[in-house]
Coordinates of C-alpha atoms and ligand atoms in Angstrom, one line a residue:
X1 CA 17.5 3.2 12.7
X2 CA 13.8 2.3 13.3
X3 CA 11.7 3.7 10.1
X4 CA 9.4 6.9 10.9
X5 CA 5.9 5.8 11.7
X6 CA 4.4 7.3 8.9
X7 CA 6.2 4.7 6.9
X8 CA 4.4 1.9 8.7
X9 CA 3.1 -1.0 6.1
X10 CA 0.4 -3.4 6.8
X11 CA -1.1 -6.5 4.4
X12 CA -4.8 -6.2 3.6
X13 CA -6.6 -9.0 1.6
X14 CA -10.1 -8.8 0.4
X15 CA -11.6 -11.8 0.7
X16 CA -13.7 -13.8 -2.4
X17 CA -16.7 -12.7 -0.9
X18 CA -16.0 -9.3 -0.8
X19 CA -14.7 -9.1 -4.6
X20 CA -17.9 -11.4 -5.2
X21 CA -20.3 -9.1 -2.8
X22 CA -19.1 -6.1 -5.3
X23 CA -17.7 -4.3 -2.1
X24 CA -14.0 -3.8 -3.5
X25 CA -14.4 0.1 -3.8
X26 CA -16.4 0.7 -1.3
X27 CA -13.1 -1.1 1.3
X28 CA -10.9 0.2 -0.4
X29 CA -12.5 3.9 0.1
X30 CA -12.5 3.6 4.2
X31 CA -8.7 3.0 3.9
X32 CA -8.0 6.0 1.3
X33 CA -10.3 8.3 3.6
X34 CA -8.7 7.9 6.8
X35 CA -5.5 9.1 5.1
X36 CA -3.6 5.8 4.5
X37 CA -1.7 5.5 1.4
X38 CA -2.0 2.1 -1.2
X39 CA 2.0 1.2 -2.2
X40 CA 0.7 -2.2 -3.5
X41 CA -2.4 -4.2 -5.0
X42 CA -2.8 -7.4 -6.8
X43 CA -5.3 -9.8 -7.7
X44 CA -4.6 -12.9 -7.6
X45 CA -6.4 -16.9 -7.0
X46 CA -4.2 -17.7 -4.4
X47 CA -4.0 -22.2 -4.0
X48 CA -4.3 -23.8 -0.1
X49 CA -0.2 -24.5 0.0
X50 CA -0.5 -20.3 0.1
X51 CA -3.2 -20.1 2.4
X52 CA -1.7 -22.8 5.0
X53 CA 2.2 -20.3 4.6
X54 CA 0.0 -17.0 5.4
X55 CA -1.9 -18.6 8.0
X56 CA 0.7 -20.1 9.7
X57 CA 3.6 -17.5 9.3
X58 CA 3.4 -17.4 13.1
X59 CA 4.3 -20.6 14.5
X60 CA 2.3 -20.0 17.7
X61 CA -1.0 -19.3 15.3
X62 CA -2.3 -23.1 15.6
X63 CA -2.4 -23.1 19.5
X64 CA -3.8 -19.4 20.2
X65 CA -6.4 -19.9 17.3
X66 CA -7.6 -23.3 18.7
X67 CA -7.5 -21.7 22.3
X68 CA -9.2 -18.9 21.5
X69 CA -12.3 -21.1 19.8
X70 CA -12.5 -23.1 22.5
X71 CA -12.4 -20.0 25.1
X72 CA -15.2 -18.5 22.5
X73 CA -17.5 -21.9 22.8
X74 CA -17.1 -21.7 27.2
X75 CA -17.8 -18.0 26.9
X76 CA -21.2 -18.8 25.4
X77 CA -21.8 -22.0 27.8
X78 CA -21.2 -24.4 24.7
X79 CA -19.4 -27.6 24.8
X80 CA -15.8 -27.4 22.1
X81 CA -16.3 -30.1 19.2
X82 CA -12.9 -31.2 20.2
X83 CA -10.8 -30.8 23.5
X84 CA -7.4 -30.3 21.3
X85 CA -6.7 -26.9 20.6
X86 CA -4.7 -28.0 17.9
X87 CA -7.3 -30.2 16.6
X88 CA -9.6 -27.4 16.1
X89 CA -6.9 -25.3 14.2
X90 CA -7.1 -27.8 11.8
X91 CA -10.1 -27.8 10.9
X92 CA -10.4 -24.2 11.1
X93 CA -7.3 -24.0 8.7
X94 CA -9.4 -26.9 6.5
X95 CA -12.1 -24.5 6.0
X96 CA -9.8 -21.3 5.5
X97 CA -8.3 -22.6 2.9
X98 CA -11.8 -23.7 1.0
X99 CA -12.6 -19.9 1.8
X100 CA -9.7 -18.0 0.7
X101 CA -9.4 -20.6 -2.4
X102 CA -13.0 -19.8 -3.9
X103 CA -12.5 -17.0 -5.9
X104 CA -9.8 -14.2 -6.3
X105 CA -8.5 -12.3 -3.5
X106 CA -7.0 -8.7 -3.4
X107 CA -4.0 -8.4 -2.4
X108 CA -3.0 -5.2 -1.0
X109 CA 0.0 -3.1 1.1
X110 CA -1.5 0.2 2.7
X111 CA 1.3 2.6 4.1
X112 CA 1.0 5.6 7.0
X113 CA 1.3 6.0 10.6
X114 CA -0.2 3.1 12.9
X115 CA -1.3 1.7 9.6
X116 CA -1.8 -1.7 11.5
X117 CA -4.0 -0.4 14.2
X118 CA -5.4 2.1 12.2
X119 CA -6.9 -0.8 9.7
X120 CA -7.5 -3.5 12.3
X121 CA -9.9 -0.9 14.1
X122 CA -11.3 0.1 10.3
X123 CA -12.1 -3.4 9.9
X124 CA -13.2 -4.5 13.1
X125 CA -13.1 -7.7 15.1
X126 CA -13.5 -10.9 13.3
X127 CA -16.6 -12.4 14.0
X128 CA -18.8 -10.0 12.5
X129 CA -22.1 -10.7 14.7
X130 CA -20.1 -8.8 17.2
X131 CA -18.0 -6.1 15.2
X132 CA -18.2 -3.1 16.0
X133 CA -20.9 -0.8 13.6
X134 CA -19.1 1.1 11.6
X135 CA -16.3 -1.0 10.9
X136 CA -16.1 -2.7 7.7
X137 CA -16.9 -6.4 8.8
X138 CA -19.5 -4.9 11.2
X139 CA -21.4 -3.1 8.8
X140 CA -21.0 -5.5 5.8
X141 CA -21.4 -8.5 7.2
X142 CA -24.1 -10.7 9.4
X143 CA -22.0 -14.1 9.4
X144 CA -21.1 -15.1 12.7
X145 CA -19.7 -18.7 14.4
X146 CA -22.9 -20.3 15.3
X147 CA -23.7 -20.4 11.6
X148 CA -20.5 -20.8 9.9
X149 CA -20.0 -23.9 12.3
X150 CA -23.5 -25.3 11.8
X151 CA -22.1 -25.3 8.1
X152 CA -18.9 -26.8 8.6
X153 CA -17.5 -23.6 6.8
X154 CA -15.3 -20.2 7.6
X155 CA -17.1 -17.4 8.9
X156 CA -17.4 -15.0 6.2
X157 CA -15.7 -11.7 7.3
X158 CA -14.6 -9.6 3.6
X159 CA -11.0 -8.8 4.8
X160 CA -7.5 -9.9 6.4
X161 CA -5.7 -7.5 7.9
X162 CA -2.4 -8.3 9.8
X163 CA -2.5 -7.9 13.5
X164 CA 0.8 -6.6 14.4
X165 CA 3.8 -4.9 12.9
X166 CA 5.8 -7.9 13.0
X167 CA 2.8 -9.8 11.1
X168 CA 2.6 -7.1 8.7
X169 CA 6.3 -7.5 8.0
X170 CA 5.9 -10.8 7.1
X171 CA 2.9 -11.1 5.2
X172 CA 3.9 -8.5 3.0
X173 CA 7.4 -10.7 2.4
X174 CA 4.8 -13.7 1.7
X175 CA 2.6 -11.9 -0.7
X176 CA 4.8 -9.4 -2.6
X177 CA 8.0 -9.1 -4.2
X178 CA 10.2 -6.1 -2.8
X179 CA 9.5 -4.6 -6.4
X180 CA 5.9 -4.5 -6.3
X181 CA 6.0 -1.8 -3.1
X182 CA 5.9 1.4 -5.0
X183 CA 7.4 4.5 -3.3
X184 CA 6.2 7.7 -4.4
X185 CA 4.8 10.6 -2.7
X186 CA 1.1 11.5 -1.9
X187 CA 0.4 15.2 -2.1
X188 CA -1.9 14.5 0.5
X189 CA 0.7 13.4 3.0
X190 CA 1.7 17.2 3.7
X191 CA -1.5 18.1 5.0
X192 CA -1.1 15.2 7.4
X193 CA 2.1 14.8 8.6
X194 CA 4.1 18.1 7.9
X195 CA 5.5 19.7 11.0
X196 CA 3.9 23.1 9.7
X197 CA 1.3 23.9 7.7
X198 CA 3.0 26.9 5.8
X199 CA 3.0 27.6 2.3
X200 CA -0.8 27.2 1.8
X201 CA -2.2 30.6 1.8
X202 CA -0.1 32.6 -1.3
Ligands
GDP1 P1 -8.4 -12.0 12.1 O1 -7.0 -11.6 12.2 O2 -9.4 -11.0 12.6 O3 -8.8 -12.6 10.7 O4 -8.6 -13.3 13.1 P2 -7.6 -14.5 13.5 O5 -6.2 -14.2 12.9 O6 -7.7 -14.6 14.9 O7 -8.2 -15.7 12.8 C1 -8.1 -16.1 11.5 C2 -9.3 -16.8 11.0 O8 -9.5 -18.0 11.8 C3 -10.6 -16.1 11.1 O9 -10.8 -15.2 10.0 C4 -11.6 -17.2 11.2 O10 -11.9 -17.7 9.9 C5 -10.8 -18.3 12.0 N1 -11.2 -18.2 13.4 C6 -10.6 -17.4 14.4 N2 -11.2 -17.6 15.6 C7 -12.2 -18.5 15.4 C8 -13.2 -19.0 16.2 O11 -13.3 -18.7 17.4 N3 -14.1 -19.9 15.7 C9 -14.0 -20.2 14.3 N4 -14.9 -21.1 13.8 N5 -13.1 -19.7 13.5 C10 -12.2 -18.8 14.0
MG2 MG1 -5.1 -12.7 12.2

């Protein structure tokens, strides 16, 4: 039986910067607000055999990442650095895993319904020169390509969030033990998802 969709998970990771940029609370507040609910959190430093499994969990990852790049260069009537898609996932991967290996990360499961969209559109597309304002990486964050490539680094952007259910699914399986997902109950949740509001007034 397929679970109910307020039981959707998704992975959430703040970045170094973010933990080093002080922001953990206020991220963390924008997921708790919309209504989602946290079933796990870690913080952990996380090594580059880590960062290459969570990256790469999706075998296709290598070639859409290195085509998108080199779509993202045409779009802005720049030349690619290299011609090989793959070629560019590698050094994007290079870089990631400097990145995600600087400092500790926070590791985290949000649960409710669409909790995948509902965080990708709270965090907001990944180069944050052109995130939308009022997303997480678009109002935190003035990193963008041009400048993280002119510094042979990643583009700063505060948070992972997986991009799809099936993602999600996996991500979690990389990052936590099934024991570390806590199951409780959020009085909260009755207000949002309870077929009838009754028993409110006395
Ligand atoms: P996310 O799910 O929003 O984090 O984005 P992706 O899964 O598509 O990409 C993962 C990471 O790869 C990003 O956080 C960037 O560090 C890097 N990346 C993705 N696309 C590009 C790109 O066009 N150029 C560069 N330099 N890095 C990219
Ligand atoms: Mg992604």
């Amino acid at each position: 039986m397929n679970k109910h969709p307020k039981k959707e998970q998704t992975f959430v990771a703040i970045k170094p910067d973010g933990i080093e940029r002080g922001l953990v609370g206020e991220i963390i507040s924008r997921f708790e607000r919309v209504g989602l609910k946290l079933v796990a959190m870690k913080m952990i430093v996380v090594d580059e055999h880590q960062v290459e499994k969570h990256y790469t969990l999706d075998p296709e990852w290598r070639r859409i990442t290195g085509e998108k790049t080199i779509a993202g260069y045409l779009s802005k009537g720049l030349k690619p650095p290299l011609e090989d898609p793959l070629a560019i996932t590698a050094i994007i991967l290079e870089n990631l895993k400097k990145y995600m290996t600087s400092g500790p990360v926070l590791a985290m499961v949000w649960e409710g319904a669409h909790a995948v969209a509902i965080v990708r559109k709270l965090v907001g597309g990944t180069e944050p020169l052109v995130s939308d304002v009022g997303s997480i990486r678009g109002d935190f964050v003035l990193d963008s390509y041009t400048m993280s490539d002119a510094d042979g680094r990643s583009v700063r952007n505060l948070v992972h969030a997986s991009g799809s259910v099936a993602e999600a699914e996996k991500e979690i399986n990389l990052w936590f033990k099934a024991e570390e997902i806590i199951n409780y109950r959020l009085v909260a949740e009755e207000i949002l998802y309870d077929v009838n509001l009754d028993g409110i007034l006395e």
